[in-house]
Coordinates of C-alpha atoms and ligand atoms in Angstrom, one line a residue:
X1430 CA 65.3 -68.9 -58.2
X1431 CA 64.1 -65.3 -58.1
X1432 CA 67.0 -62.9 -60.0
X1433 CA 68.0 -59.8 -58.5
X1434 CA 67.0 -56.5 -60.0
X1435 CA 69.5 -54.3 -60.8
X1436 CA 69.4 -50.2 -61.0
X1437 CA 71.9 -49.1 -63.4
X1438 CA 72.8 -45.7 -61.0
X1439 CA 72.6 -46.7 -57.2
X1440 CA 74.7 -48.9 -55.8
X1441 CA 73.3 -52.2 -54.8
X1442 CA 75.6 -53.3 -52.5
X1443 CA 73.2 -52.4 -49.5
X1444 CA 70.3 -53.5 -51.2
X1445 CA 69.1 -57.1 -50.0
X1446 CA 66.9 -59.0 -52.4
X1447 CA 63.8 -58.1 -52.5
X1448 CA 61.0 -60.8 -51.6
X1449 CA 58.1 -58.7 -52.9
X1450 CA 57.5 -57.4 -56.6
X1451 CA 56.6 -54.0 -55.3
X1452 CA 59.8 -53.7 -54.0
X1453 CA 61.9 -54.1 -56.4
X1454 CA 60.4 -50.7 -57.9
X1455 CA 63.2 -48.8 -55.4
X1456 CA 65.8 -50.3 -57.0
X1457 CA 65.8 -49.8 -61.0
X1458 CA 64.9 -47.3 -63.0
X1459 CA 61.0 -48.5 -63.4
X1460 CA 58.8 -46.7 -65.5
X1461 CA 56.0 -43.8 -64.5
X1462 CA 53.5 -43.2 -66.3
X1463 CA 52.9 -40.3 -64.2
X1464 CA 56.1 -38.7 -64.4
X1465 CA 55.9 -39.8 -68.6
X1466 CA 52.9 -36.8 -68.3
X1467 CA 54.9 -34.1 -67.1
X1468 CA 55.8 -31.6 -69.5
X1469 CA 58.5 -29.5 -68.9
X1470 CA 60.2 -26.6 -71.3
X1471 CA 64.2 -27.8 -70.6
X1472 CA 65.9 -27.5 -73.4
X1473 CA 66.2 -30.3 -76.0
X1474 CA 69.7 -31.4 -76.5
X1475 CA 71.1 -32.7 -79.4
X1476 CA 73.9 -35.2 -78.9
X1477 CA 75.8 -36.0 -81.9
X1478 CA 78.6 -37.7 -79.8
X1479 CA 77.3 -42.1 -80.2
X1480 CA 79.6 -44.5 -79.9
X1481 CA 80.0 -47.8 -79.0
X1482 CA 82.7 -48.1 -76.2
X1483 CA 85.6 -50.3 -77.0
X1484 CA 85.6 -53.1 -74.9
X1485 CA 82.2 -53.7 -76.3
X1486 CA 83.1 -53.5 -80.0
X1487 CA 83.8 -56.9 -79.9
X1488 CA 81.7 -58.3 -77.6
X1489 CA 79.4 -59.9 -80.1
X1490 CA 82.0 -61.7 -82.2
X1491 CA 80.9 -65.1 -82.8
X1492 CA 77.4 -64.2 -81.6
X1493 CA 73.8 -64.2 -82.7
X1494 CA 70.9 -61.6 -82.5
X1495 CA 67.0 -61.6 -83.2
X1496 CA 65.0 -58.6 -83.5
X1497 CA 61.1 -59.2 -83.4
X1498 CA 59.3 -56.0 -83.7
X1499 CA 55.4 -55.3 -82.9
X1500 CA 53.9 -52.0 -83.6
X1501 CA 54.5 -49.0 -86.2
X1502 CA 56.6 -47.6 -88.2
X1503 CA 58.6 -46.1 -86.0
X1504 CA 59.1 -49.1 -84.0
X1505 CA 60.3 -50.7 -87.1
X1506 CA 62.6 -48.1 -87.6
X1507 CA 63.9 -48.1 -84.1
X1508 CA 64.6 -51.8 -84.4
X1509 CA 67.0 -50.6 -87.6
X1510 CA 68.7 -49.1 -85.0
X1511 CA 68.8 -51.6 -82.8
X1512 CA 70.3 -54.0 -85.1
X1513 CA 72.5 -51.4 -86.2
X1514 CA 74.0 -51.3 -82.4
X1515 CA 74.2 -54.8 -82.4
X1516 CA 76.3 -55.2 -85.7
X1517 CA 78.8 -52.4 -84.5
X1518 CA 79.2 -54.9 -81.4
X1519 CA 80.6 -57.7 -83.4
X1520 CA 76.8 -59.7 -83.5
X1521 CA 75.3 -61.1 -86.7
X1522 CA 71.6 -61.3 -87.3
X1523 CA 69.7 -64.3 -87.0
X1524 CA 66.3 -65.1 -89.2
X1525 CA 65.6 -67.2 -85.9
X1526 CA 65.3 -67.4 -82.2
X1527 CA 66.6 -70.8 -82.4
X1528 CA 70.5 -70.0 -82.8
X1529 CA 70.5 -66.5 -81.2
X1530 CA 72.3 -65.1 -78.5
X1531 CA 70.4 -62.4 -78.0
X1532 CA 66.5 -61.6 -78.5
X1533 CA 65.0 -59.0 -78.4
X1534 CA 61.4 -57.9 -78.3
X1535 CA 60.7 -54.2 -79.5
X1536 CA 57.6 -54.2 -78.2
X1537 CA 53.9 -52.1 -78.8
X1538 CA 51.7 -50.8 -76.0
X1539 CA 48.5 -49.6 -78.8
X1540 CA 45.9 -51.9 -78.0
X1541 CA 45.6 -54.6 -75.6
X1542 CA 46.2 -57.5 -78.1
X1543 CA 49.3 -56.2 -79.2
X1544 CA 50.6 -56.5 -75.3
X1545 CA 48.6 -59.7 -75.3
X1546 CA 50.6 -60.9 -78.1
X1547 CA 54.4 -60.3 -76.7
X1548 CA 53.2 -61.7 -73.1
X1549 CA 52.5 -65.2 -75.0
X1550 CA 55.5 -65.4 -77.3
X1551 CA 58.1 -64.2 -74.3
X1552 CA 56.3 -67.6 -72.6
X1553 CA 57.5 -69.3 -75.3
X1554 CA 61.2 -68.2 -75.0
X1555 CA 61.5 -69.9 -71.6
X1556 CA 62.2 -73.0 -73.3
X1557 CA 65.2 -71.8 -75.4
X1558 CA 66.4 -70.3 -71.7
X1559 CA 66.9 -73.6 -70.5
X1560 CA 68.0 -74.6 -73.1
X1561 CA 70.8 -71.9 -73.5
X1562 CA 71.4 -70.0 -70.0
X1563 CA 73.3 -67.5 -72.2
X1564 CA 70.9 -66.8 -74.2
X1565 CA 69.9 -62.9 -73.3
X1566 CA 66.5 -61.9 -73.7
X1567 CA 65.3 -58.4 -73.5
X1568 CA 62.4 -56.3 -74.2
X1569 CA 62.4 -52.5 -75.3
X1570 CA 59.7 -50.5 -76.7
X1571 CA 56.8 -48.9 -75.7
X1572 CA 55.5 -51.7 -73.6
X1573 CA 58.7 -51.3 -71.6
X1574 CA 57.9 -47.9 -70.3
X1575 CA 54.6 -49.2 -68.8
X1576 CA 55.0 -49.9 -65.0
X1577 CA 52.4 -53.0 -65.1
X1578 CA 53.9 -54.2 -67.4
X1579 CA 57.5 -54.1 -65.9
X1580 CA 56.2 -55.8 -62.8
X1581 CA 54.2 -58.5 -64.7
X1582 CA 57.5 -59.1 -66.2
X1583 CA 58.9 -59.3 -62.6
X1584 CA 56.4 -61.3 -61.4
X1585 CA 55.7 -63.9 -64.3
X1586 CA 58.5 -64.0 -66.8
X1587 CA 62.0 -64.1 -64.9
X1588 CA 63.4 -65.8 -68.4
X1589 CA 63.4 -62.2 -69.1
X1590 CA 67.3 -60.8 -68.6
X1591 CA 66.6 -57.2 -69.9
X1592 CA 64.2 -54.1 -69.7
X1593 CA 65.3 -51.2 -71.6
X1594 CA 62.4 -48.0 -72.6
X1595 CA 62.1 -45.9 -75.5
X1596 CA 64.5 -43.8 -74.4
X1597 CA 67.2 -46.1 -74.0
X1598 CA 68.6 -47.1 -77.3
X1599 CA 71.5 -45.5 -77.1
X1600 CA 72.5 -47.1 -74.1
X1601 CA 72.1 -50.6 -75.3
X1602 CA 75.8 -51.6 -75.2
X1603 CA 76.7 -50.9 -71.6
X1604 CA 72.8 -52.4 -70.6
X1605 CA 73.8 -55.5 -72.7
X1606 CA 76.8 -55.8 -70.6
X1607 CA 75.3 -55.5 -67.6
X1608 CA 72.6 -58.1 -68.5
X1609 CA 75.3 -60.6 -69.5
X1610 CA 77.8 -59.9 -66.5
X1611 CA 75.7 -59.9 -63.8
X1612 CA 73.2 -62.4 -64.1
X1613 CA 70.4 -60.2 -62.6
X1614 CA 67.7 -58.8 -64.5
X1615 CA 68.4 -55.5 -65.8
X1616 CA 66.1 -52.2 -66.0
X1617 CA 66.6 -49.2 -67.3
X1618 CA 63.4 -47.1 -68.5
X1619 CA 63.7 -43.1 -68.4
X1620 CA 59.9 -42.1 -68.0
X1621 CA 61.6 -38.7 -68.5
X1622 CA 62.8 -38.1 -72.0
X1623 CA 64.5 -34.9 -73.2
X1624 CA 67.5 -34.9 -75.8
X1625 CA 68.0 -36.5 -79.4
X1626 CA 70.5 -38.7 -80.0
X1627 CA 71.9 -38.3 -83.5
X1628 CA 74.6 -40.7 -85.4
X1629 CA 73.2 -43.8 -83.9
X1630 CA 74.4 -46.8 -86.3
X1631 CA 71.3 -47.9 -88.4
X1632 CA 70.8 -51.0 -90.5
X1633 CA 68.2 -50.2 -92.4
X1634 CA 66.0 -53.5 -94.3
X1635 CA 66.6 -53.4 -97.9
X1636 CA 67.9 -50.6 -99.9
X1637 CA 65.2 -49.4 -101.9
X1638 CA 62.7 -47.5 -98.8
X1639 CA 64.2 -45.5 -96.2
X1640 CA 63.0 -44.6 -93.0
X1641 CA 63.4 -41.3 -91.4
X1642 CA 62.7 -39.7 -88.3
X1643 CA 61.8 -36.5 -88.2
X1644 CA 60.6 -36.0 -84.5
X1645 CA 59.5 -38.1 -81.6
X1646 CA 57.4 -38.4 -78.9
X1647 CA 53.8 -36.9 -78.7
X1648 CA 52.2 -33.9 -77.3
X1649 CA 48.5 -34.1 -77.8
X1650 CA 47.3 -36.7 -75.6
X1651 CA 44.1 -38.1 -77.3
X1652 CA 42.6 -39.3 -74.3
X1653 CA 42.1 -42.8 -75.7
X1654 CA 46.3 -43.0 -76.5
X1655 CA 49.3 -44.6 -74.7
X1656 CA 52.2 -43.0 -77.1
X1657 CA 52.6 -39.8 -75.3
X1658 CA 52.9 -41.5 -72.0
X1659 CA 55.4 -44.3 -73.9
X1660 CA 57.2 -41.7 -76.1
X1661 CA 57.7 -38.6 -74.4
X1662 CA 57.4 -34.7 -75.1
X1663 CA 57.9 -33.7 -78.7
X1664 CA 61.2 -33.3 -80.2
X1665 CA 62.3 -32.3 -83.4
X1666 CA 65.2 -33.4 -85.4
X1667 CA 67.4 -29.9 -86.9
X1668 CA 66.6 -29.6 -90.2
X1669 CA 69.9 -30.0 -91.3
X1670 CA 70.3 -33.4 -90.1
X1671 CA 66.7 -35.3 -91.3
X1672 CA 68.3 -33.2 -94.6
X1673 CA 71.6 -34.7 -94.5
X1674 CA 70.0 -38.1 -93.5
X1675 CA 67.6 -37.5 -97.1
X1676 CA 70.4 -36.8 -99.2
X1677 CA 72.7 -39.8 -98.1
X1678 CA 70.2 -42.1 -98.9
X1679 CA 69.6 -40.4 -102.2
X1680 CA 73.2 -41.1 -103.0
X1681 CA 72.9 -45.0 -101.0
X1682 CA 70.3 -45.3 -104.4
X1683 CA 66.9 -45.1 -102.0
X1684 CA 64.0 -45.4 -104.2
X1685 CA 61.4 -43.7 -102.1
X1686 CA 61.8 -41.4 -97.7
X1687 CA 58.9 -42.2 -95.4
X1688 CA 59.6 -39.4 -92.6
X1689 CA 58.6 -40.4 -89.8
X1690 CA 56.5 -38.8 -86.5
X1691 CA 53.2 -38.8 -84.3
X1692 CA 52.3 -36.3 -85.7
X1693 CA 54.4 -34.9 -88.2
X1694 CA 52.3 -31.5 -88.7
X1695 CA 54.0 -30.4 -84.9
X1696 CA 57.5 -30.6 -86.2
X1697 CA 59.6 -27.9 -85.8
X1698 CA 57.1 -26.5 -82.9
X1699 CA 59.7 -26.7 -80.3
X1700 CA 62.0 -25.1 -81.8
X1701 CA 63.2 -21.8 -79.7
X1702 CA 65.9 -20.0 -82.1
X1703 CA 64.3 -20.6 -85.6
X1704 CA 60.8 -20.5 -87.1
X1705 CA 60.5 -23.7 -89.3
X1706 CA 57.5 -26.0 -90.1
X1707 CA 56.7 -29.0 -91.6
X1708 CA 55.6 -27.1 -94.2
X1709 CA 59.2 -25.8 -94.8
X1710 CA 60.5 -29.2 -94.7
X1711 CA 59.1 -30.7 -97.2
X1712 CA 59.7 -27.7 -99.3
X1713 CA 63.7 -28.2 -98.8
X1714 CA 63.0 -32.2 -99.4
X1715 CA 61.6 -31.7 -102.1
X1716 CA 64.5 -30.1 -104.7
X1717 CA 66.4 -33.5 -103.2
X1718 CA 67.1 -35.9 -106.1
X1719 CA 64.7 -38.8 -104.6
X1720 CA 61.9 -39.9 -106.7
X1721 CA 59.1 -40.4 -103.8
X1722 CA 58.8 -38.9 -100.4
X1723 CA 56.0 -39.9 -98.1
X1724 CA 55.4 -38.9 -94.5
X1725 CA 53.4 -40.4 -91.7
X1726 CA 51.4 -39.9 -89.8
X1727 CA 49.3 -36.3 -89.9
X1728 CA 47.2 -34.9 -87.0
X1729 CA 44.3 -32.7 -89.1
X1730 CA 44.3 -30.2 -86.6
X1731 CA 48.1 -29.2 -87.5
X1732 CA 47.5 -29.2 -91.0
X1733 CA 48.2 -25.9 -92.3
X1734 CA 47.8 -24.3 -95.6
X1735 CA 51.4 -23.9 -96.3
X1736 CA 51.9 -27.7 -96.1
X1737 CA 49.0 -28.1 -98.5
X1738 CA 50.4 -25.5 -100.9
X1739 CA 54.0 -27.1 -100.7
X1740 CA 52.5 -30.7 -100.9
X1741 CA 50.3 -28.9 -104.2
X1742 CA 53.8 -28.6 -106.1
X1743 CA 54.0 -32.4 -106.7
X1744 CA 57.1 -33.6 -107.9
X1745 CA 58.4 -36.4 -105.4
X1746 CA 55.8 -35.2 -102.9
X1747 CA 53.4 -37.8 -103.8
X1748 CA 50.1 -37.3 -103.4
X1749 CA 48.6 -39.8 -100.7
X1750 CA 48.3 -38.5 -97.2
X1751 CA 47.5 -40.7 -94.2
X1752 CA 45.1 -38.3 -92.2
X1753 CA 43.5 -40.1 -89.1
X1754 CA 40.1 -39.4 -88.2
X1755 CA 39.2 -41.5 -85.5
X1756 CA 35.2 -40.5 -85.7
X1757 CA 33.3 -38.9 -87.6
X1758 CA 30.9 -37.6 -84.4
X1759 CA 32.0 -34.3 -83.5
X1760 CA 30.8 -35.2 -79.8
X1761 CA 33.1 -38.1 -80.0
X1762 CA 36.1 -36.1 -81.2
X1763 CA 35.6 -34.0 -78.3
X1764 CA 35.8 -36.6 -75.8
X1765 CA 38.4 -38.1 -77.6
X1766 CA 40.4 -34.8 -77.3
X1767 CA 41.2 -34.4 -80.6
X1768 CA 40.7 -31.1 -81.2
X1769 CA 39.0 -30.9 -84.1
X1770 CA 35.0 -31.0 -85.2
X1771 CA 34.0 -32.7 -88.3
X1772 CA 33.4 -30.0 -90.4
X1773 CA 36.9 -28.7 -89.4
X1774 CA 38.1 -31.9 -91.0
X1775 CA 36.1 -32.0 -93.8
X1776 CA 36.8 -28.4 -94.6
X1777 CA 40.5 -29.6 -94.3
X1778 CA 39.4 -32.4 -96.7
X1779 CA 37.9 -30.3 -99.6
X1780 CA 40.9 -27.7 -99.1
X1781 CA 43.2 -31.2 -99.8
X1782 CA 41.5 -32.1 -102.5
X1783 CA 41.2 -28.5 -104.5
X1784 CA 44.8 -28.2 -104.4
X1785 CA 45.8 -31.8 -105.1
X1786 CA 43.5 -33.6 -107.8
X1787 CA 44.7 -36.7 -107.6
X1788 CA 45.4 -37.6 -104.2
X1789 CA 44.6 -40.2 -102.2
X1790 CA 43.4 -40.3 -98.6
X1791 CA 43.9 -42.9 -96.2
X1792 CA 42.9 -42.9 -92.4
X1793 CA 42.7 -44.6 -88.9
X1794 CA 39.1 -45.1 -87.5
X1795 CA 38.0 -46.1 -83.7
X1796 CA 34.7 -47.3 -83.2
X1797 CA 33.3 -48.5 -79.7
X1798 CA 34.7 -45.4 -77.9
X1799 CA 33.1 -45.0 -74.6
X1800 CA 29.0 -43.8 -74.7
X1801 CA 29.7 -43.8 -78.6
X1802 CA 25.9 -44.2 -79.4
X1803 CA 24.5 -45.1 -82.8
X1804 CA 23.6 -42.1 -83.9
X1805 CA 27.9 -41.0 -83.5
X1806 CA 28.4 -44.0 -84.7
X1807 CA 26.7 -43.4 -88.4
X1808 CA 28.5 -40.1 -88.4
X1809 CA 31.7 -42.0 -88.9
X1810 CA 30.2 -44.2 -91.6
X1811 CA 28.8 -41.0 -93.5
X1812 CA 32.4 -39.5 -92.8
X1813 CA 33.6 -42.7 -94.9
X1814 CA 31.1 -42.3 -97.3
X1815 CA 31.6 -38.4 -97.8
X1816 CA 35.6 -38.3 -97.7
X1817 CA 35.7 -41.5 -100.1
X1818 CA 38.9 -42.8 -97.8
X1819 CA 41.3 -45.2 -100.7
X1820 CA 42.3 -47.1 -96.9
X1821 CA 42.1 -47.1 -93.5
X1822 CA 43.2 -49.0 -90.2
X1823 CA 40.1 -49.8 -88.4
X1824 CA 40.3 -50.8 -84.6
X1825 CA 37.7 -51.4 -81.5
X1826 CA 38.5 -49.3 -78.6
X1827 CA 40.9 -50.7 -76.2
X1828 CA 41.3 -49.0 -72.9
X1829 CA 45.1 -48.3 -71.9
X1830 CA 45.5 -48.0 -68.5
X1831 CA 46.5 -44.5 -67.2
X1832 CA 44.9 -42.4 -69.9
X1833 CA 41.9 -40.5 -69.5
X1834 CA 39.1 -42.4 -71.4
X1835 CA 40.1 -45.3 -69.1
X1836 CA 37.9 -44.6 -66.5
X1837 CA 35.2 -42.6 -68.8
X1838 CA 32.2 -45.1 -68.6
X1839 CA 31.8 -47.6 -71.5
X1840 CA 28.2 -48.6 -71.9
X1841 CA 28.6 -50.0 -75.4
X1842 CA 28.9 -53.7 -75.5
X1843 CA 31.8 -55.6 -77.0
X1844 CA 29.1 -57.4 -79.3
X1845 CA 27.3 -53.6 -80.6
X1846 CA 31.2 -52.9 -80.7
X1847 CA 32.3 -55.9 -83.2
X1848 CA 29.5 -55.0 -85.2
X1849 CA 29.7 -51.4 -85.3
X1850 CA 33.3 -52.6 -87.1
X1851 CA 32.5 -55.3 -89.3
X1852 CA 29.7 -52.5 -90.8
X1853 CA 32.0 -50.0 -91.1
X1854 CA 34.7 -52.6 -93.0
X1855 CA 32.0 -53.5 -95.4
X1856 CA 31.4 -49.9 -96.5
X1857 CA 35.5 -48.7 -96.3
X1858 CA 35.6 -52.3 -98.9
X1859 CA 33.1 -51.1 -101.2
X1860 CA 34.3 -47.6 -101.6
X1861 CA 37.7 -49.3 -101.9
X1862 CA 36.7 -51.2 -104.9
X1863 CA 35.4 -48.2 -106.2
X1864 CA 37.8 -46.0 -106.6
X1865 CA 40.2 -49.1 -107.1
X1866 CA 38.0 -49.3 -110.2
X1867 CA 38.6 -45.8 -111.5
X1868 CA 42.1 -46.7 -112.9
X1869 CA 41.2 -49.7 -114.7
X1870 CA 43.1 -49.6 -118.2
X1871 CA 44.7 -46.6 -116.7
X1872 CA 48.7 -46.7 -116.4
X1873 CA 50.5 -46.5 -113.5
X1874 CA 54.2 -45.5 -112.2
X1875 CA 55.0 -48.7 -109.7
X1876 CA 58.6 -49.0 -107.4
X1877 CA 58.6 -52.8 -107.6
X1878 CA 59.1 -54.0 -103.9
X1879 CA 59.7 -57.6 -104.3
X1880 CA 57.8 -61.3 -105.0
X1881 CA 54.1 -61.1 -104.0
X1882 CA 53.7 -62.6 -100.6
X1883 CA 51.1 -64.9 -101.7
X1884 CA 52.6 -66.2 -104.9
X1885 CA 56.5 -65.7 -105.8
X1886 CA 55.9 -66.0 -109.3
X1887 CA 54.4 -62.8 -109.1
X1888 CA 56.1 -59.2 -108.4
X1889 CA 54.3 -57.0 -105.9
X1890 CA 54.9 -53.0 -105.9
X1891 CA 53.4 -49.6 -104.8
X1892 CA 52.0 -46.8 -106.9
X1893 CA 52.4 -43.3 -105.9
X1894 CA 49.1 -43.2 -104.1
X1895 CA 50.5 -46.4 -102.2
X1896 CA 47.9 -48.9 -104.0
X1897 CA 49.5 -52.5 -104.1
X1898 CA 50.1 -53.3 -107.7
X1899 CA 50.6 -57.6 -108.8
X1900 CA 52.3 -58.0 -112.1
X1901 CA 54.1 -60.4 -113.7
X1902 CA 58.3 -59.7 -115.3
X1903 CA 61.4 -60.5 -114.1
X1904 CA 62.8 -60.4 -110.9
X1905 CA 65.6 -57.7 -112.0
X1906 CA 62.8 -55.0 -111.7
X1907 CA 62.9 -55.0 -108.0
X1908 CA 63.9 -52.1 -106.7
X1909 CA 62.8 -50.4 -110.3
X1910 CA 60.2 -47.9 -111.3
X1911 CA 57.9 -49.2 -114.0
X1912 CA 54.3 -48.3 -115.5
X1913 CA 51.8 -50.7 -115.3
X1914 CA 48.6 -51.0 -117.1
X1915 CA 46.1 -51.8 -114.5
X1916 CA 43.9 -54.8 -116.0
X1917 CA 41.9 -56.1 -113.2
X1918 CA 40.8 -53.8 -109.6
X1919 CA 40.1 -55.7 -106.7
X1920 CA 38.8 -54.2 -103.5
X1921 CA 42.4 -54.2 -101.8
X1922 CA 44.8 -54.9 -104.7
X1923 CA 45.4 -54.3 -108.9
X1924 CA 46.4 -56.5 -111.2
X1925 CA 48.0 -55.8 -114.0
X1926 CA 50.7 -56.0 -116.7
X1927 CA 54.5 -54.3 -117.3
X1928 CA 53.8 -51.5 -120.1
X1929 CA 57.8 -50.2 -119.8
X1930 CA 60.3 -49.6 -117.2
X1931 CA 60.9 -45.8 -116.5
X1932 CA 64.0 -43.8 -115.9
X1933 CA 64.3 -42.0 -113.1
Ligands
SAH1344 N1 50.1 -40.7 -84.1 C1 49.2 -41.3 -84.9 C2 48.6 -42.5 -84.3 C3 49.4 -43.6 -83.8 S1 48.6 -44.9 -83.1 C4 48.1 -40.3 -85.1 O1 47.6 -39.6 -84.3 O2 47.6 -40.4 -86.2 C5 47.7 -45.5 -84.6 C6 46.2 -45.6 -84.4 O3 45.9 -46.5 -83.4 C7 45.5 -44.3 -84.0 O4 45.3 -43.5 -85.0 C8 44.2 -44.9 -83.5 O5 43.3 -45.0 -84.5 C9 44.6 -46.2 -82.9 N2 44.6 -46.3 -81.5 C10 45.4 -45.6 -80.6 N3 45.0 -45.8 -79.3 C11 44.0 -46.8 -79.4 C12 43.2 -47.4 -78.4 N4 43.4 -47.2 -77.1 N5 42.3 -48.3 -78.8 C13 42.1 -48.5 -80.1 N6 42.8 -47.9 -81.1 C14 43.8 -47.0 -80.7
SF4_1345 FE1 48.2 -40.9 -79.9 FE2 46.8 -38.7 -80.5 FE3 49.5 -38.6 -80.3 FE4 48.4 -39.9 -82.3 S1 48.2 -37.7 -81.9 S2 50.0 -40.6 -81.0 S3 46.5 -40.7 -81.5 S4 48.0 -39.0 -78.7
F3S1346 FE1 52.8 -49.1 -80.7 FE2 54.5 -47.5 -79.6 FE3 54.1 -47.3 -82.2 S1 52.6 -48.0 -78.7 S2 52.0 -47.9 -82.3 S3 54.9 -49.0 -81.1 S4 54.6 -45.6 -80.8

């Protein structure tokens, strides 16, 4: 049996159900990617009012809850929030989707294999469906606010019970009762975002590296890129809240912030009453008694020289910056929209590295872009060669429906495409390994993250320029700084052995 649809604002007592998937779009709140473009100038509220209403504080008592999450960072960290929601309603987490009473997929919209992914493990939930015809499953994220996606779902996956977008968080308790009272599937994604909600309940994973958010959404639609269709306008968080948020988990004991935006170099942009960067952010984090602060991730064309200079003071600034390029072609930036040319970033590059020694640069790299000829496509790899990149995330174009480079002809075969990549993986390796190689004997401050994933004799942590470090000592030093003396560099890894632990 077909379930109903349900919009979560117009009555439905008229409506009849609908035989056709395309009519179900009149009545929920679908998603648009059309109206996700529009860009208006209302004002961005701050609401600082969250809470869970009381006849659903309980609601979970007794009950189960699975969070998978695909994607970034910040998908990560909005599935902290997620769960948080879900404990403050009485649920407990569940390490499977066997014993759960609710699942929930926070999905990605990147790249087509990431949608390809969720589509076949929501096919595999149709068996714990029958199994339980409690069991509520839902999926959020940014593949939520994609209308062809919504109608696939629809069409192809009724064991769904729940579509909520990136928007939505905040209403997940009364969308949760909805999904579990009335038996019909449930939509709500705002294509249309506009305010922050602050004070939303968080449980964050461990208790030794702490997300923050310090904006969302995205303003400079790369014309390759969902996220500003699946994430909205920008908006920044006050100051004096992503401050507040920094100094609680200081006091919680966090070991190291990762702040958190597209494109952290816009923050403080919108703001209308007060003239504040990025830049000035960092300066304020910065005299905050937390011994490493990252941030992620940096558009080069908002880079400015008052963020370099702040970043220059050190201290628990470290100095690694994830700067994506995406090509190294200045034709191919262009038609990427990006803003930039590639002497803009390399000029941007030497102006890094002047006023931070040390640092480390790490980047994200498309290859197979649409007409990218050979010719654009060795300007990447002499990019590589000339920036001397410690990392980078490497991916083959994928066309996302809606965006501009969708319909831009692609003349380069998948096949020139996989082997434009695997070349350019071989050279980011060998430069890898060589500048992995420059701190042999050298020692180096670690935060000890846990048991190596490979080998749980073994303790894995991160160095200031985020290098995974393998060493061997006792378990206590989790969640501890310590040097290391760096014995063996590998192309992706060091190996090495416990010098001291250090006070912070
Ligand atoms: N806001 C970040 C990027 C987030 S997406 C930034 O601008 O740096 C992470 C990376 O995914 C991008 O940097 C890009 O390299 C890659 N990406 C985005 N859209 C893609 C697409 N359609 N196909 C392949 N890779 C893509
Ligand atoms: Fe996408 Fe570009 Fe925005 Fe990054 S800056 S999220 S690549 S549109
Ligand atoms: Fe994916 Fe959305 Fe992040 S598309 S990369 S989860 S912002």
């Amino acid at each position: 049996m077909m379930k109903e649809t349900k919009e979560a604002t117009v009555d439905l007592k008229s409506v009849k159900s609908p035989k056709k998937t395309e009519d179900y779009a009149k009545y929920f709140q679908a998603p648009s990617l059309k109206d996700a473009k529009k860009r208006g100038k209302e004002e961005i509220l701050v609401h600082y009012d969250f809470n869970i209403p009381e006849d659903m504080q309980n609601i979970g008592k007794g009950k189960r809850y699975h969070v998978r999450t695909y994607g970034c960072q910040m998908n990560e960290h909005d599935s902290e929030t997620i769960s948080g929601i879900l404990q403050a309603m009485g649920y407990t987490s569940s390490d499977s989707v066997e014993d759960a009473d609710v699942i929930l997929f926070n999905t990605c919209a990147i790249r087509e294999n990431a949608e390809d992914k969720v589509f076949g493990e929501l096919g595999h939930m149709k068996r714990l469906k029958n199994n339980n015809p409690n069991l509520i499953l839902g999926v959020c994220g940014c593949m939520s606010q994609e209308e062809k996606v919504v109608k696939k779902i629809l069409k192809s996956y009724q064991q769904v019970d729940l579509i909520f977008g990136t928007h939505n968080i905040h209403r997940l308790p009364e969308l949760l009762r909805d999904a579990m009272f009335s038996k019909e599937m449930v939509i709500e994604v705002w294509s249309k975002e506009g305010d922050i909600v602050e004070n939303m309940p968080k449980l964050r994973e461990g208790n030794t590296k702490g997300w923050v958010n310090i904006m969302y959404g995205c303003d400079k639609f790369c014309t390759y890129c969902i996220v500003p269709y699946t994430r909205g306008k920008e908006r920044s968080r006050r100051p004096e809240d992503v401050i507040a948020e920094v100094r609680d988990l200081a006091r919680q004991g966090f070991k190291e912030i990762m702040l958190l935006g597209q494109n952290v170099n816009a923050y403080g942009k919108d703001f209308d009453d007060i003239e504040y960067g990025f830049g000035d952010l960092m300066d304020e984090i910065r005299k905050i008694d937390i011994p490493r602060v990252r941030f992620t991730t940096s558009h080069p064309r908002d880079f400015d020289d008052h963020l370099i200079e702040v970043l220059a003071k050190g201290g628990n600034l470290v100095e690694q910056i994830h700067l994506p390029v995406q090509s190294g072609s200045t034709e191919v930036l262009k038609r990427m929209a990006r803003k930039y040319t590639r002497e803009h970033y390399l000029e941007l590059v030497r102006k890094i590295k002047d006023a931070i020694p040390n640092v480390s640069l790490s980047t994200d790299i498309i290859v197979g872009f649409p007409g990218e000829t050979d010719e654009q496509f060795e300007d990447t790899i002499s990019m590589v060669e000339e920036v001397k990149y410690d990392f980078a995330y490497t991916f083959i174009y994928s066309p996302r429906e809606g965006t501009p480079a969708a319909v831009m002809e692609d003349n380069v075969p998948m096949e020139v495409k996989k082997a434009r990549l695997y070349r350019l993986n071989e050279v980011l390796a060998r430069i890898g390994l060589e500048q992995n190689k420059k701190l042999q004997n050298q020692v180096v401050e670690v935060l000890v993250e846990g048991e190596s994933r490979t080998n749980s004799e073994v303790l894995a942590g991160r160095t200031r320029t985020n290098k995974l470090v393998h060493f061997t000592g006792d378990k206590s030093l989790i969640g501890q700084y310590v040097h290391i003396k760096i014995t063996d560099a590998k192309t992706w890894t060091l190996h090495g052995e416990l010098v001291s632990k250090v006070e912070v």
